[in-house]
Coordinates of C-alpha atoms and ligand atoms in Angstrom, one line a residue:
Chain A
M21 CA 0.0 0.0 0.0
S22 CA 1.7 3.1 -1.1
V23 CA 0.4 6.5 0.0
G24 CA 0.9 8.4 -3.2
T25 CA 3.7 9.7 -5.2
A26 CA 3.1 13.3 -4.4
S27 CA 5.0 16.3 -3.3
T28 CA 8.5 15.1 -2.9
E29 CA 10.1 17.6 -5.3
A30 CA 7.0 19.4 -6.6
A31 CA 5.7 21.0 -3.4
A32 CA 8.3 23.0 -1.7
P33 CA 8.1 22.4 2.1
P34 CA 5.4 24.7 3.4
A35 CA 6.7 28.0 4.6
E36 CA 5.1 27.7 8.0
V37 CA 7.2 24.6 8.8
A38 CA 10.4 25.6 10.5
P39 CA 13.0 23.1 11.8
P40 CA 11.6 22.3 15.2
A41 CA 14.7 21.6 17.4
E42 CA 17.3 24.3 18.0
A43 CA 15.5 27.6 17.3
A44 CA 12.6 26.6 19.5
S45 CA 14.7 25.5 22.4
R46 CA 16.7 28.7 22.5
T47 CA 13.6 30.9 22.8
G48 CA 12.2 28.2 25.1
N49 CA 15.0 28.6 27.6
A50 CA 14.5 32.4 27.8
V51 CA 10.8 31.9 28.3
R52 CA 11.4 29.3 31.0
R53 CA 13.9 31.6 32.8
R54 CA 11.4 34.4 32.8
A55 CA 8.6 32.1 34.1
R56 CA 10.9 30.9 36.9
R57 CA 11.7 34.5 37.9
T58 CA 8.0 35.4 38.0
R59 CA 7.3 32.4 40.2
L60 CA 10.0 33.3 42.6
L61 CA 8.7 36.9 42.8
V62 CA 5.2 35.6 43.6
L63 CA 6.5 33.3 46.3
L64 CA 8.6 36.1 47.9
T65 CA 5.7 38.5 47.9
Q66 CA 3.4 35.8 49.5
L67 CA 6.0 35.2 52.2
A68 CA 6.4 38.9 52.9
L69 CA 2.6 39.3 53.1
L70 CA 2.4 36.4 55.6
A71 CA 5.2 37.9 57.7
V72 CA 3.5 41.3 57.8
L73 CA 0.2 39.8 58.9
L74 CA 1.7 37.6 61.5
G75 CA 3.7 40.6 62.8
L76 CA 0.6 42.7 63.1
W77 CA -1.2 39.9 64.8
E78 CA 1.7 39.4 67.3
Y79 CA 1.9 43.1 67.9
A80 CA -1.8 43.5 68.6
T81 CA -2.0 40.6 71.0
Y82 CA 1.4 41.2 72.7
A83 CA 0.4 43.4 75.6
D84 CA -3.3 42.6 75.6
R85 CA -4.0 39.4 77.6
Q86 CA -7.7 39.5 76.8
A87 CA -7.0 39.7 73.0
A88 CA -4.4 37.0 73.3
F89 CA -6.9 34.7 74.9
M90 CA -9.6 35.5 72.3
F91 CA -7.5 35.4 69.2
G92 CA -4.4 33.5 70.1
R93 CA -0.9 34.8 69.3
P94 CA 1.4 33.6 66.6
T95 CA 4.3 32.8 69.0
A96 CA 1.8 30.9 71.3
I97 CA 0.5 29.0 68.3
F98 CA 4.1 28.2 67.3
G99 CA 4.8 27.1 70.9
F100 CA 1.9 24.6 70.8
L101 CA 3.0 23.4 67.4
V102 CA 6.4 22.6 68.9
T103 CA 4.9 20.8 71.9
M104 CA 2.5 18.8 69.8
A105 CA 5.3 17.9 67.4
S106 CA 7.6 16.8 70.2
D107 CA 4.9 14.6 71.9
G108 CA 4.1 13.1 68.5
S109 CA 0.4 14.0 68.6
L110 CA 0.7 16.5 65.8
F111 CA 1.9 13.9 63.4
R112 CA -0.4 11.2 64.6
D113 CA -3.5 13.5 64.3
T114 CA -2.4 14.7 60.9
W115 CA -1.7 11.2 59.7
V116 CA -5.1 10.0 60.9
T117 CA -7.1 12.9 59.3
G118 CA -4.9 12.7 56.2
M119 CA -5.7 9.0 55.8
E120 CA -9.4 9.5 56.3
T121 CA -9.4 12.3 53.8
V122 CA -7.4 10.5 51.2
L123 CA -9.5 7.3 51.5
G124 CA -12.8 9.2 51.3
F125 CA -11.4 11.3 48.5
V126 CA -10.4 8.3 46.5
V127 CA -13.5 6.3 47.1
G128 CA -15.9 9.2 46.5
N129 CA -14.1 10.3 43.3
V130 CA -13.8 6.9 41.9
L131 CA -17.5 6.2 42.6
G132 CA -18.7 9.6 41.4
T133 CA -16.5 9.7 38.3
V134 CA -17.3 6.1 37.2
L135 CA -21.1 6.9 37.6
G136 CA -20.8 10.3 36.0
L137 CA -18.9 8.9 32.9
A138 CA -21.2 5.9 32.7
L139 CA -24.2 8.2 32.5
W140 CA -22.9 9.3 29.1
Y141 CA -23.8 5.9 27.8
S142 CA -27.5 6.4 28.4
P143 CA -29.2 9.8 27.9
F144 CA -32.4 8.1 29.1
V145 CA -30.9 7.0 32.4
S146 CA -29.2 10.3 33.0
R147 CA -32.4 12.2 32.5
V148 CA -34.1 9.8 34.9
V149 CA -31.5 10.2 37.7
S150 CA -30.7 13.9 37.3
P151 CA -33.3 15.3 39.8
F152 CA -32.2 12.7 42.3
V153 CA -28.6 13.8 41.9
V154 CA -29.6 17.4 42.4
A155 CA -31.6 16.4 45.5
L156 CA -28.6 14.5 46.9
G157 CA -26.3 17.3 46.1
S158 CA -28.4 19.8 48.0
I159 CA -28.2 17.9 51.3
P160 CA -25.9 19.5 53.8
I161 CA -23.4 16.8 54.6
I162 CA -23.3 17.7 58.3
A163 CA -27.0 16.7 58.6
L164 CA -26.0 13.2 57.6
A165 CA -23.3 12.9 60.3
P166 CA -25.5 11.4 63.1
M167 CA -26.8 8.8 60.8
V168 CA -23.4 8.0 59.4
I169 CA -22.2 7.4 63.0
I170 CA -25.1 5.0 63.6
W171 CA -24.4 3.1 60.3
F172 CA -20.6 3.0 60.3
G173 CA -19.8 3.3 64.0
T174 CA -17.5 5.7 65.8
G175 CA -14.2 4.5 64.2
L176 CA -12.4 5.1 61.0
A177 CA -15.2 3.9 58.7
S178 CA -17.6 6.7 59.6
K179 CA -14.9 9.4 58.9
I180 CA -14.2 7.8 55.5
A181 CA -17.9 7.7 54.8
M182 CA -18.3 11.4 55.7
A183 CA -15.4 12.3 53.4
T184 CA -16.8 10.1 50.6
L185 CA -20.3 11.6 50.9
S186 CA -18.8 15.1 50.7
V187 CA -17.1 14.2 47.5
V188 CA -19.2 11.8 45.5
V189 CA -21.9 14.1 44.1
V190 CA -19.5 16.8 43.0
A191 CA -17.3 14.2 41.3
L192 CA -20.4 12.8 39.5
V193 CA -21.6 16.1 38.3
T194 CA -18.2 17.3 37.0
S195 CA -17.3 14.1 35.2
Y196 CA -20.8 13.9 33.7
K197 CA -20.4 17.5 32.5
G198 CA -17.1 16.6 31.0
A199 CA -18.4 13.5 29.2
T200 CA -21.4 15.3 27.7
S201 CA -19.5 18.4 26.5
V202 CA -17.4 16.4 24.1
D203 CA -17.5 18.0 20.6
P204 CA -20.3 16.2 18.6
D205 CA -18.2 16.5 15.5
Q206 CA -15.4 14.5 17.1
I207 CA -18.0 11.8 17.9
N208 CA -19.1 11.9 14.3
L209 CA -15.5 11.6 13.2
M210 CA -15.1 8.5 15.4
R211 CA -18.4 7.1 13.8
T212 CA -17.2 7.7 10.3
L213 CA -14.0 5.8 11.2
G214 CA -16.2 2.9 12.2
A215 CA -15.8 3.2 16.0
R216 CA -18.2 1.3 18.3
K217 CA -19.7 3.1 21.2
W218 CA -17.2 1.7 23.7
Q219 CA -14.4 2.8 21.5
I220 CA -15.8 6.3 21.4
F221 CA -16.1 6.1 25.2
N222 CA -12.5 4.8 25.8
R223 CA -10.7 6.8 23.2
L224 CA -12.6 10.1 23.2
V225 CA -15.0 10.6 26.0
V226 CA -12.7 9.6 28.9
P227 CA -9.6 11.5 27.8
A228 CA -11.7 14.5 26.8
S229 CA -13.3 14.5 30.3
L230 CA -10.0 14.6 32.1
T231 CA -9.9 18.4 32.3
D232 CA -13.3 18.5 34.0
I233 CA -12.5 15.5 36.2
F234 CA -9.4 17.2 37.5
A235 CA -11.3 20.4 38.2
G236 CA -13.5 18.2 40.3
L237 CA -10.6 16.6 42.0
K238 CA -9.1 19.9 43.0
L239 CA -12.4 21.1 44.4
T240 CA -13.1 17.9 46.3
V241 CA -9.7 17.8 48.2
G242 CA -11.1 20.5 50.5
F243 CA -14.6 18.8 50.7
A244 CA -13.1 15.5 51.7
L245 CA -11.1 17.2 54.4
I246 CA -14.2 19.0 55.7
G247 CA -16.1 15.7 55.7
A248 CA -13.4 13.9 57.7
I249 CA -13.2 16.7 60.2
I250 CA -17.0 16.9 60.7
G251 CA -16.9 13.1 61.3
E252 CA -14.2 13.6 63.9
F253 CA -16.2 16.4 65.6
M254 CA -19.1 14.0 66.0
S255 CA -17.1 11.3 67.8
S256 CA -13.5 10.4 67.7
S257 CA -10.4 9.6 69.8
E258 CA -7.8 11.0 67.4
G259 CA -7.3 13.2 64.3
L260 CA -7.1 17.0 63.8
G261 CA -10.8 17.4 64.2
H262 CA -10.6 15.7 67.5
A263 CA -7.7 17.9 68.6
I264 CA -9.5 21.1 67.5
F265 CA -12.7 20.0 69.2
K266 CA -11.0 19.1 72.5
A267 CA -8.8 22.3 72.6
G268 CA -11.9 24.3 71.7
S269 CA -14.0 22.9 74.6
L270 CA -11.1 23.8 76.9
Y271 CA -10.9 27.3 75.5
I272 CA -7.3 26.9 74.5
I273 CA -7.6 29.0 71.4
P274 CA -3.9 28.9 70.4
K275 CA -4.0 25.2 70.4
V276 CA -7.2 25.2 68.2
L277 CA -5.3 27.4 65.8
A278 CA -2.2 25.2 65.9
S279 CA -4.3 22.3 64.8
L280 CA -5.8 24.4 62.2
V281 CA -2.4 25.3 60.8
A282 CA -1.7 21.5 60.5
T283 CA -5.1 21.2 58.7
I284 CA -4.2 23.9 56.3
A285 CA -0.8 22.3 55.6
L286 CA -2.5 19.0 55.0
A287 CA -4.9 20.6 52.5
L288 CA -2.1 22.3 50.7
A289 CA -0.1 19.1 50.5
L290 CA -3.0 17.1 49.1
T291 CA -3.8 19.9 46.6
F292 CA -0.1 19.9 45.5
V293 CA -0.2 16.1 44.9
V294 CA -3.4 16.4 42.8
G295 CA -1.8 19.2 40.8
K296 CA 1.3 17.1 40.2
L297 CA -0.9 14.2 39.1
E298 CA -2.8 16.4 36.7
K299 CA 0.4 17.5 35.1
R300 CA 1.6 14.0 34.9
L301 CA -1.6 12.6 33.3
M302 CA -2.1 15.4 30.9
P303 CA 1.3 16.1 29.3
W304 CA -0.4 17.8 26.3
R305 CA -1.7 20.6 28.4
R306 CA 0.9 23.4 28.1
D307 CA -0.9 25.6 30.6
L308 CA -0.3 23.4 33.6
Chain B
M2 CA -28.6 3.2 1.9
I3 CA -27.6 0.7 -0.7
M4 CA -24.1 -0.7 -0.6
S5 CA -22.8 -3.1 -3.0
G6 CA -19.6 -4.9 -2.1
S7 CA -18.0 -5.5 -5.4
A8 CA -16.3 -2.6 -7.1
T9 CA -16.8 -2.5 -10.8
G10 CA -14.7 -0.4 -13.1
T11 CA -17.0 2.1 -14.7
A12 CA -19.9 2.5 -12.2
P13 CA -19.7 5.7 -10.1
K14 CA -18.1 5.3 -6.7
L15 CA -20.8 7.2 -5.2
S16 CA -24.3 8.0 -6.5
A17 CA -26.8 10.2 -4.9
R18 CA -30.3 9.7 -6.2
N19 CA -33.1 12.1 -5.5
L20 CA -31.7 12.9 -2.0
A21 CA -34.2 14.8 0.2
M22 CA -33.9 15.7 3.8
T23 CA -36.5 17.4 6.0
F24 CA -35.8 18.0 9.7
D25 CA -38.9 17.4 11.8
D26 CA -38.8 17.8 15.5
G27 CA -42.5 17.2 15.9
T28 CA -43.6 20.9 15.9
T29 CA -41.7 22.4 12.9
R30 CA -40.7 20.9 9.6
V31 CA -37.5 22.3 8.1
P32 CA -37.1 21.1 4.5
V33 CA -33.3 21.4 3.9
I34 CA -32.5 19.3 0.8
G35 CA -35.1 19.4 -1.9
D36 CA -34.0 17.0 -4.5
V37 CA -30.3 16.4 -5.3
S38 CA -28.8 13.7 -7.7
F39 CA -25.2 13.4 -8.8
D40 CA -22.5 10.8 -9.5
L41 CA -18.9 10.8 -8.3
H42 CA -16.5 8.6 -10.3
A43 CA -13.1 7.3 -9.3
G44 CA -10.3 9.8 -9.8
E45 CA -12.8 12.6 -10.0
I46 CA -13.0 15.8 -7.9
V47 CA -16.4 17.3 -7.6
A48 CA -16.9 20.6 -5.8
I49 CA -20.2 21.7 -4.4
V50 CA -20.9 25.4 -3.8
G51 CA -24.0 27.0 -2.6
P52 CA -25.4 29.9 -0.5
S53 CA -24.6 29.8 3.2
G54 CA -27.1 27.7 5.1
C55 CA -28.5 25.9 2.0
G56 CA -27.8 22.5 3.4
K57 CA -24.3 21.5 2.2
T58 CA -23.2 20.1 5.6
T59 CA -26.5 18.3 6.0
M60 CA -26.0 16.7 2.6
L61 CA -22.5 15.6 3.5
N62 CA -23.8 14.1 6.8
V63 CA -26.5 12.2 4.8
I64 CA -23.9 10.9 2.3
S65 CA -21.5 9.8 5.0
G66 CA -24.3 7.9 6.8
L67 CA -24.4 10.1 9.9
L68 CA -27.9 11.1 9.0
A69 CA -30.6 9.1 7.3
P70 CA -32.2 10.9 4.4
T71 CA -36.0 11.4 4.4
G72 CA -36.0 10.7 0.6
G73 CA -33.9 9.2 -2.0
E74 CA -30.8 7.1 -1.5
V75 CA -27.0 7.0 -1.5
A76 CA -25.5 4.2 -3.5
W77 CA -21.9 3.3 -2.8
N78 CA -19.7 1.3 -5.1
V79 CA -16.7 1.0 -2.8
E80 CA -15.1 -1.8 -0.7
M81 CA -16.3 -2.1 2.8
A82 CA -13.8 -1.9 5.6
H83 CA -14.7 -2.5 9.2
R84 CA -18.5 -2.4 8.5
R85 CA -18.2 0.9 6.7
P86 CA -17.5 2.0 3.1
R87 CA -13.9 3.1 2.8
I88 CA -14.5 6.8 2.9
G89 CA -12.6 9.6 4.5
Y90 CA -14.2 12.6 6.2
M91 CA -12.7 16.0 6.9
L92 CA -14.2 19.3 8.3
Q93 CA -13.1 22.9 8.7
K94 CA -12.3 22.0 12.3
D95 CA -9.3 19.7 12.4
L96 CA -10.9 17.7 15.2
L97 CA -7.5 16.6 16.4
F98 CA -7.5 15.0 19.8
P99 CA -5.3 17.3 21.9
W100 CA -4.1 14.4 24.1
R101 CA -2.6 12.6 21.1
T102 CA 0.6 13.4 19.3
A103 CA 0.4 14.2 15.6
K104 CA 1.2 10.6 14.7
A105 CA -1.2 9.1 17.2
N106 CA -3.9 11.3 15.8
V107 CA -3.1 9.9 12.3
M108 CA -3.2 6.4 13.8
L109 CA -6.7 6.9 15.3
G110 CA -8.6 5.2 12.5
M111 CA -6.0 2.4 12.3
E112 CA -6.5 1.7 16.1
I113 CA -10.2 1.5 15.7
R114 CA -9.7 -1.0 12.9
R115 CA -7.2 -2.8 15.1
N116 CA -4.5 -2.4 12.5
T117 CA -1.6 -1.1 14.5
G118 CA 1.4 -3.1 13.2
A119 CA 4.7 -1.7 12.2
E120 CA 3.5 -1.2 8.7
A121 CA 0.7 1.1 9.8
H122 CA 3.1 3.2 12.0
N123 CA 5.5 3.5 9.1
K124 CA 2.7 4.6 6.8
A125 CA 1.6 7.3 9.3
R126 CA 5.1 8.6 9.4
A127 CA 5.5 8.5 5.6
L128 CA 2.2 10.4 5.2
L129 CA 3.3 13.1 7.7
D130 CA 6.6 13.4 5.9
Q131 CA 4.9 13.7 2.5
L132 CA 2.7 16.5 3.9
G133 CA 5.7 18.5 5.0
L134 CA 5.5 17.5 8.7
H135 CA 8.8 15.7 9.0
G136 CA 10.0 15.9 12.6
F137 CA 6.6 16.8 14.0
A138 CA 5.3 13.3 14.4
D139 CA 5.6 13.4 18.2
H140 CA 4.3 16.9 18.7
Y141 CA 1.0 17.6 20.4
P142 CA -1.5 19.5 18.3
S143 CA -1.3 22.5 20.7
T144 CA 2.2 23.1 19.5
L145 CA 1.3 23.1 15.8
S146 CA 0.1 25.9 13.6
G147 CA -3.4 25.8 12.0
G148 CA -2.0 24.8 8.6
M149 CA 0.0 22.0 10.2
R150 CA -2.9 20.8 12.2
Q151 CA -5.0 20.6 9.1
R152 CA -2.3 18.6 7.4
V153 CA -2.3 16.2 10.3
A154 CA -6.1 15.9 9.8
L155 CA -5.5 15.2 6.1
A156 CA -3.1 12.4 6.9
R157 CA -5.6 11.0 9.4
T158 CA -8.1 10.9 6.6
L159 CA -5.8 9.4 4.0
I160 CA -4.1 6.7 6.0
H161 CA -6.7 4.0 5.5
D162 CA -6.7 4.5 1.7
P163 CA -10.3 5.7 1.4
E164 CA -11.8 5.4 -2.1
V165 CA -14.0 8.4 -1.6
L166 CA -13.2 11.5 0.3
L167 CA -15.9 13.8 1.8
F168 CA -14.6 17.3 2.7
D169 CA -16.6 20.1 4.2
E170 CA -14.7 23.4 3.8
P171 CA -11.5 21.8 5.1
F172 CA -9.3 24.8 4.1
A173 CA -11.6 27.6 4.9
A174 CA -9.8 28.7 8.1
L175 CA -6.3 28.8 6.5
D176 CA -4.4 31.8 5.2
F177 CA -4.1 32.1 1.4
Q178 CA -0.6 30.8 0.9
T179 CA -1.0 27.8 3.2
K180 CA -4.3 27.1 1.5
L181 CA -2.8 26.9 -2.0
L182 CA -0.1 24.6 -0.8
I183 CA -2.4 22.2 1.0
E184 CA -4.9 22.3 -1.9
S185 CA -2.2 21.3 -4.3
D186 CA -1.0 18.5 -2.0
T187 CA -4.6 17.3 -1.6
V188 CA -5.3 17.2 -5.4
R189 CA -2.0 15.3 -6.0
L190 CA -2.7 12.7 -3.3
V191 CA -6.3 12.3 -4.6
R192 CA -5.6 12.1 -8.3
S193 CA -2.4 10.0 -8.1
E194 CA -4.3 7.2 -6.2
G195 CA -7.5 7.4 -8.3
R196 CA -9.5 8.4 -5.3
A197 CA -12.7 10.4 -5.6
L198 CA -13.2 13.7 -3.7
L199 CA -16.5 15.5 -2.9
L200 CA -15.4 18.9 -1.8
I201 CA -17.8 21.4 -0.2
T202 CA -16.6 24.9 -0.2
H203 CA -17.5 28.6 0.0
D204 CA -14.5 29.5 -2.1
I205 CA -15.4 29.6 -5.8
E206 CA -11.8 29.9 -6.8
E207 CA -10.9 26.9 -4.8
A208 CA -13.8 25.0 -6.4
V209 CA -12.8 25.9 -10.0
S210 CA -9.1 25.3 -9.5
M211 CA -9.4 21.9 -7.8
A212 CA -12.4 20.3 -9.3
D213 CA -13.3 18.5 -12.5
R214 CA -16.9 19.5 -12.0
V215 CA -18.6 22.2 -9.9
I216 CA -22.2 21.8 -8.8
V217 CA -23.9 25.0 -7.8
L218 CA -26.8 24.6 -5.3
T219 CA -29.8 26.8 -4.8
G220 CA -31.0 28.1 -1.4
R221 CA -33.0 26.0 1.0
P222 CA -34.6 23.6 0.3
T223 CA -31.6 23.0 -1.9
R224 CA -31.6 21.7 -5.5
I225 CA -28.9 21.7 -8.2
R226 CA -29.0 25.0 -10.0
S227 CA -26.2 24.3 -12.5
T228 CA -23.3 22.0 -13.1
Y229 CA -20.0 23.1 -14.7
T230 CA -17.5 20.7 -16.2
I231 CA -14.2 22.5 -15.6
D232 CA -11.9 22.4 -18.6
L233 CA -8.7 24.3 -17.8
H234 CA -5.6 24.0 -19.9
P235 CA -2.8 25.6 -18.0
G236 CA 0.0 26.2 -20.4
A237 CA 2.3 23.5 -21.7
A238 CA 4.5 23.5 -18.6
G239 CA 1.4 23.8 -16.4
D240 CA 0.2 21.0 -14.3
R241 CA -3.5 20.4 -13.5
N242 CA -2.5 19.7 -9.9
D243 CA -0.8 23.0 -9.4
M244 CA -3.3 25.4 -7.9
I245 CA -1.4 28.5 -8.9
A246 CA -1.1 27.4 -12.5
A247 CA -4.8 26.6 -12.5
R248 CA -5.7 30.1 -11.3
E249 CA -3.7 31.6 -14.2
A250 CA -5.1 29.3 -16.8
P251 CA -7.3 30.9 -19.5
G252 CA -10.9 30.3 -18.8
F253 CA -10.5 30.3 -15.0
S254 CA -11.9 33.7 -14.3
A255 CA -14.8 33.0 -16.7
Y256 CA -15.9 30.0 -14.7
V257 CA -15.5 32.0 -11.5
K258 CA -17.6 34.8 -12.7
Q259 CA -20.3 32.6 -14.1
I260 CA -20.6 30.6 -10.8
W261 CA -20.6 33.8 -8.9
R262 CA -23.5 35.1 -10.9
D263 CA -25.4 31.8 -10.3
L264 CA -24.9 32.1 -6.6
D265 CA -26.0 35.8 -6.6
V266 CA -29.3 34.9 -8.4
G267 CA -29.9 32.3 -5.7
R268 CA -29.5 34.9 -3.0
E269 CA -31.9 37.3 -4.7
R270 CA -34.5 34.6 -5.0
A271 CA -34.1 33.5 -1.4
A272 CA -34.4 37.1 -0.1
Ligands
ATP5 N1 -30.8 19.0 13.3 C1 -31.4 20.0 12.6 N2 -32.6 20.3 12.9 C2 -33.2 21.4 12.3 N3 -32.6 22.1 11.4 C3 -31.4 21.9 11.0 C4 -30.7 20.8 11.7 N4 -29.4 20.8 11.1 C5 -29.3 21.8 10.2 N5 -30.5 22.4 10.2 C6 -30.8 23.6 9.3 O1 -30.5 23.2 8.0 C7 -30.0 24.3 7.3 C8 -28.8 23.9 6.5 O2 -27.7 23.7 7.4 P1 -26.3 23.2 6.9 O3 -25.4 23.3 8.1 O4 -26.4 22.0 6.2 O5 -26.0 24.4 5.9 P2 -24.6 24.7 5.1 O6 -25.0 24.8 3.7 O7 -23.6 23.7 5.5 O8 -24.3 26.1 5.7 P3 -22.8 26.8 5.7 O9 -22.6 27.2 4.3 O10 -23.0 27.9 6.7 O11 -21.9 25.8 6.2 C9 -29.8 25.4 8.3 O12 -30.8 26.4 8.1 C10 -29.9 24.7 9.6 O13 -30.6 25.6 10.5
MG6 MG1 -21.7 23.9 6.4

């Protein structure tokens, strides 16, 4: 099977086609250097802003015991972080909450994404279930907490269930949106190539939905963490939610805030991992 | 749709007989194609021009089997491959999958047909090279220019040796120079292999320079207003596959003017 005898000598190489390698990489380096400088500048500005805010906070609560009691004080919070780190509770609590969050995040997203993508297969089914999805999505998760404790007990399972419930509907909606917003002309192209429905699903719908799926993943990191912490608030013996709840009921506000710092660090770490995964799984996206 | 498996020499590759298409959503009926018949033979390039919105894309979708006509029939005289006639389909949008490299995009149809051996890969590479994309096989579409992307789409269309090509304004979004080059490449790759091309276009000059026949359609519901057999004799050195030579051939501008007048009449009548 030959592909034609065309255009070897007759058609001059199109003007738009430049040799790809060297010229591109030289300008590429300059662009990358500039991007790195901008990133560094952003980071420095963020650190400076944080330092100023902490400084003002420290200054305002330095002489005023009342204010220090009400709002905590950066140095006091830091002190608690050090004690919690040295007695190991900081890491144990972060580990426990992190595990609950990650497990709930994974279970909820896998479940929601599989269901959301599967709905692409049947417009009929998706129309039938859509009001139910909306109804489920409108339930405040915290209202489910007492029932979840009854169903799943006071241990790890109920926290994972809370995190899962906080995630699953969002994952379903975002992945379904991704699946249904595939360009119909691309679907027609697949059909003219003789693709069967499952081939269209595998080779087009799933990869085309990745962008929306990842938007959902980034959103639900926070939701899963909230779910896990609500679960810990209801009943628990460890975890960051437990630590926050206990310190709160003893009015030790700097300790509440110290645990909150750990929570924020956990959220940032998980978001970072999701971002890395996104970049890894979508190498064609130049904007990531 | 009638499809006969055995390809005989002289019969047209594609024959549209009294095609009619009316969209009907239960409340409104939109007659789009009135009555259209034409033949497309092997090695022939037929261009279809018509006023905007007259139903050209609809007609192409009917012919490609994506829509069922409400009247008439499409008869194919091409070999079947993977349950479908061996046809290629290309739109103004390149429809490249951004998550696939240029070569992987070209391989799409081969993967669907489960033909991914070394031979297929070599062919994909060879096609990209022929279309001036040497060295870009592993680039993602987001790093290619519009003209290069459309060349990749052309390679994707040609890789499984379609006997009939259905193109819907594939070069409309390209700049003039890129367009001339890719038109010439297309004509060469079509004629050298004895393929047949049905080319829908807004560009009358493109139609006259590329095609053996130009069909002019009326407004909606569309019918054939006129058909022109294009007979250009670009000078002795000229080559019918060279789109610049074709544009300079005597007779070229007469065809363009005549078709332009036909389209203009159509517009007045529709208004
Ligand atoms: N599914 C549909 N239901 C109802 N009307 C439709 C449908 N698809 C197309 N039409 C109508 O049919 C007409 C022809 O559309 P079509 O896209 O085929 O035109 P066209 O000749 O390709 O136009 P253009 O030159 O702009 O590409 C339009 O008026 C359009 O509104
Ligand atoms: Mg159209």
